[in-house]
PDB file of C-alpha atoms in Angstrom:
ATOM      1  CA  MET F 954      -5.558 -21.484 -10.663  1.00  0.00           C
ATOM      2  CA  LYS F 955      -8.280 -20.415 -13.105  1.00  0.00           C
ATOM      3  CA  GLY F 956      -9.950 -17.218 -11.934  1.00  0.00           C
ATOM      4  CA  THR F 957      -7.382 -16.429  -9.242  1.00  0.00           C
ATOM      5  CA  TYR F 958      -5.757 -13.049  -8.723  1.00  0.00           C
ATOM      6  CA  TRP F 959      -2.108 -12.336  -7.952  1.00  0.00           C
ATOM      7  CA  VAL F 960      -0.271  -9.219  -6.798  1.00  0.00           C
ATOM      8  CA  ASN F 961       3.046  -8.515  -8.456  1.00  0.00           C
ATOM      9  CA  HIS F 962       5.586  -5.746  -9.082  1.00  0.00           C
ATOM     10  CA  THR F 963       5.164  -5.657 -12.863  1.00  0.00           C
ATOM     11  CA  TYR F 964       3.747  -7.581 -15.795  1.00  0.00           C
ATOM     12  CA  LEU F 965       5.193  -8.792 -19.064  1.00  0.00           C
ATOM     13  CA  GLU F 966       2.936  -6.693 -21.317  1.00  0.00           C
ATOM     14  CA  ASP F 967       3.625  -3.394 -19.502  1.00  0.00           C
ATOM     15  CA  PRO F 968       4.516  -0.942 -22.306  1.00  0.00           C
ATOM     16  CA  GLY F 969       6.940   0.824 -19.961  1.00  0.00           C
ATOM     17  CA  MET F 970       8.887  -2.409 -19.568  1.00  0.00           C
ATOM     18  CA  ALA F 971       9.188  -3.102 -23.315  1.00  0.00           C
ATOM     19  CA  PRO F 972      12.683  -1.553 -23.651  1.00  0.00           C
ATOM     20  CA  ILE F 973      14.205  -3.724 -20.910  1.00  0.00           C
ATOM     21  CA  PHE F 974      12.627  -6.908 -22.313  1.00  0.00           C
ATOM     22  CA  LYS F 975      13.738  -6.001 -25.840  1.00  0.00           C
ATOM     23  CA  ARG F 976      17.292  -5.421 -24.641  1.00  0.00           C
ATOM     24  CA  TYR F 977      17.246  -8.768 -22.820  1.00  0.00           C
ATOM     25  CA  LYS F 978      16.069 -10.539 -25.979  1.00  0.00           C
ATOM     26  CA  ASP F 979      18.703  -8.742 -28.086  1.00  0.00           C
ATOM     27  CA  VAL F 980      21.483  -9.824 -25.724  1.00  0.00           C
ATOM     28  CA  TYR F 981      20.349 -13.360 -24.832  1.00  0.00           C
ATOM     29  CA  LYS F 982      18.353 -14.250 -27.990  1.00  0.00           C
ATOM     30  CA  ASP F 983      15.413 -15.403 -25.864  1.00  0.00           C
ATOM     31  CA  ASP F 984      12.510 -13.942 -23.902  1.00  0.00           C
ATOM     32  CA  CYS F 985      13.070 -13.121 -20.248  1.00  0.00           C
ATOM     33  CA  LYS F 986      11.291 -16.079 -18.621  1.00  0.00           C
ATOM     34  CA  GLU F 987      11.650 -14.766 -15.068  1.00  0.00           C
ATOM     35  CA  PHE F 988      10.604 -11.247 -15.995  1.00  0.00           C
ATOM     36  CA  VAL F 989       9.689 -10.139 -12.461  1.00  0.00           C
ATOM     37  CA  ASN F 990      12.991 -11.345 -11.011  1.00  0.00           C
ATOM     38  CA  GLY F 991      14.822  -9.887 -14.002  1.00  0.00           C
ATOM     39  CA  THR F 992      13.111  -6.531 -13.593  1.00  0.00           C
ATOM     40  CA  MET F 993      13.699  -6.392  -9.848  1.00  0.00           C
ATOM     41  CA  ALA F 994      17.379  -7.349 -10.210  1.00  0.00           C
ATOM     42  CA  TYR F 995      17.865  -4.757 -12.970  1.00  0.00           C
ATOM     43  CA  ASP F 996      16.220  -2.044 -10.880  1.00  0.00           C
ATOM     44  CA  ALA F 997      18.109  -3.089  -7.727  1.00  0.00           C
ATOM     45  CA  MET F 998      21.409  -2.547  -9.531  1.00  0.00           C
ATOM     46  CA  TYR F 999      20.328   0.918 -10.677  1.00  0.00           C
ATOM     47  CA  TRP F1000      19.219   1.740  -7.125  1.00  0.00           C
ATOM     48  CA  LEU F1001      22.586   0.593  -5.762  1.00  0.00           C
ATOM     49  CA  ILE F1002      24.524   2.567  -8.396  1.00  0.00           C
ATOM     50  CA  ASP F1003      22.429   5.655  -7.615  1.00  0.00           C
ATOM     51  CA  ALA F1004      23.097   5.208  -3.870  1.00  0.00           C
ATOM     52  CA  ILE F1005      26.864   4.851  -4.393  1.00  0.00           C
ATOM     53  CA  LYS F1006      26.901   8.026  -6.506  1.00  0.00           C
ATOM     54  CA  ARG F1007      24.933   9.943  -3.872  1.00  0.00           C
ATOM     55  CA  ALA F1008      27.109   8.518  -1.066  1.00  0.00           C
ATOM     56  CA  GLY F1009      30.224   9.669  -2.887  1.00  0.00           C
ATOM     57  CA  LYS F1010      32.071   6.491  -1.931  1.00  0.00           C
ATOM     58  CA  ALA F1011      31.639   2.720  -2.069  1.00  0.00           C
ATOM     59  CA  GLU F1012      31.644   2.085   1.676  1.00  0.00           C
ATOM     60  CA  GLY F1013      28.918   0.093   3.428  1.00  0.00           C
ATOM     61  CA  PRO F1014      27.665   2.629   5.986  1.00  0.00           C
ATOM     62  CA  ALA F1015      27.603   5.455   3.427  1.00  0.00           C
ATOM     63  CA  ILE F1016      25.764   3.293   0.888  1.00  0.00           C
ATOM     64  CA  ALA F1017      23.249   2.117   3.524  1.00  0.00           C
ATOM     65  CA  LYS F1018      22.508   5.733   4.459  1.00  0.00           C
ATOM     66  CA  ALA F1019      22.058   6.690   0.800  1.00  0.00           C
ATOM     67  CA  LEU F1020      19.735   3.710   0.198  1.00  0.00           C
ATOM     68  CA  GLU F1021      17.620   4.796   3.189  1.00  0.00           C
ATOM     69  CA  GLU F1022      17.467   8.360   1.854  1.00  0.00           C
ATOM     70  CA  THR F1023      16.264   7.413  -1.634  1.00  0.00           C
ATOM     71  CA  LYS F1024      13.541   9.772  -2.846  1.00  0.00           C
ATOM     72  CA  GLY F1025      11.817   9.817  -6.226  1.00  0.00           C
ATOM     73  CA  LEU F1026      14.234   7.456  -7.973  1.00  0.00           C
ATOM     74  CA  LYS F1027      12.734   6.532 -11.361  1.00  0.00           C
ATOM     75  CA  LEU F1028      13.233   2.825 -11.969  1.00  0.00           C
ATOM     76  CA  ASN F1029      11.797   0.617 -14.684  1.00  0.00           C
ATOM     77  CA  HIS F1030       8.931  -0.773 -12.620  1.00  0.00           C
ATOM     78  CA  ALA F1031       8.203   2.148 -10.264  1.00  0.00           C
ATOM     79  CA  THR F1032       9.415   5.421  -8.805  1.00  0.00           C
ATOM     80  CA  LEU F1033      11.100   4.581  -5.515  1.00  0.00           C
ATOM     81  CA  THR F1034      10.986   6.561  -2.279  1.00  0.00           C
ATOM     82  CA  VAL F1035      12.142   4.709   0.837  1.00  0.00           C
ATOM     83  CA  ASP F1036      10.763   5.229   4.331  1.00  0.00           C
ATOM     84  CA  PRO F1037      13.999   5.585   6.362  1.00  0.00           C
ATOM     85  CA  LYS F1038      12.302   4.260   9.513  1.00  0.00           C
ATOM     86  CA  THR F1039      10.919   1.026   8.035  1.00  0.00           C
ATOM     87  CA  HIS F1040      13.081   0.686   4.895  1.00  0.00           C
ATOM     88  CA  ASN F1041       9.872  -0.048   2.975  1.00  0.00           C
ATOM     89  CA  PRO F1042       8.979   1.679  -0.279  1.00  0.00           C
ATOM     90  CA  LEU F1043       6.430   4.473  -0.013  1.00  0.00           C
ATOM     91  CA  ASN F1044       3.577   4.802  -2.505  1.00  0.00           C
ATOM     92  CA  LYS F1045       4.729   1.873  -4.643  1.00  0.00           C
ATOM     93  CA  PRO F1046       1.936   0.575  -6.884  1.00  0.00           C
ATOM     94  CA  GLY F1047       0.915  -3.047  -7.059  1.00  0.00           C
ATOM     95  CA  ILE F1048      -0.055  -4.880 -10.215  1.00  0.00           C
ATOM     96  CA  ILE F1049      -3.062  -7.198 -10.024  1.00  0.00           C
ATOM     97  CA  LEU F1050      -2.904 -10.137 -12.420  1.00  0.00           C
ATOM     98  CA  LYS F1051      -5.740 -12.558 -13.170  1.00  0.00           C
ATOM     99  CA  VAL F1052      -5.491 -16.144 -14.375  1.00  0.00           C
ATOM    100  CA  GLY F1053      -7.951 -16.584 -17.245  1.00  0.00           C
ATOM    101  CA  ASP F1054      -9.980 -19.579 -18.396  1.00  0.00           C
ATOM    102  CA  ASP F1055      -7.044 -20.542 -20.635  1.00  0.00           C
ATOM    103  CA  LEU F1056      -4.787 -20.534 -17.517  1.00  0.00           C
ATOM    104  CA  LYS F1057      -2.765 -17.586 -18.856  1.00  0.00           C
ATOM    105  CA  THR F1058      -1.967 -14.781 -16.447  1.00  0.00           C
ATOM    106  CA  ARG F1059      -2.906 -11.321 -17.683  1.00  0.00           C
ATOM    107  CA  PHE F1060      -2.870  -7.761 -16.408  1.00  0.00           C
ATOM    108  CA  TYR F1061      -6.062  -6.936 -14.491  1.00  0.00           C
ATOM    109  CA  LYS F1062      -5.340  -3.522 -12.957  1.00  0.00           C
ATOM    110  CA  LYS F1063      -2.768  -1.333 -11.285  1.00  0.00           C
ATOM    111  CA  VAL F1064      -3.416  -0.284  -7.687  1.00  0.00           C
ATOM    112  CA  GLU F1065      -1.891   2.977  -6.491  1.00  0.00           C
ATOM    113  CA  PRO F1066      -1.571   3.434  -2.711  1.00  0.00           C
ATOM    114  CA  LYS F1067      -3.208   6.472  -1.158  1.00  0.00           C
TER     115      LYS F1067
END
């Protein structure tokens, strides 16, 4: 593992993520061990809530349409715009992590798509 690189959605030391990790620790009295999964689940719920509000009703087809039409939604780990044809996020950055000599994974750089 030493010297390897990994692509991820976020990283534990991201200053923008500090509030969510602090809140987690306040509530659960422990660090968020699965911080990527925790972040993605947290943001997924906000995306769903936003879609239901925009749909105006909690019905599957209306929610699906609203999810597809998401544009510029500010989440904790990224700003989300969805390509309605592919359902993939557009212009979502990737975080490159590197495993150091001590086998700890650290932020290396953020890659923004062009």
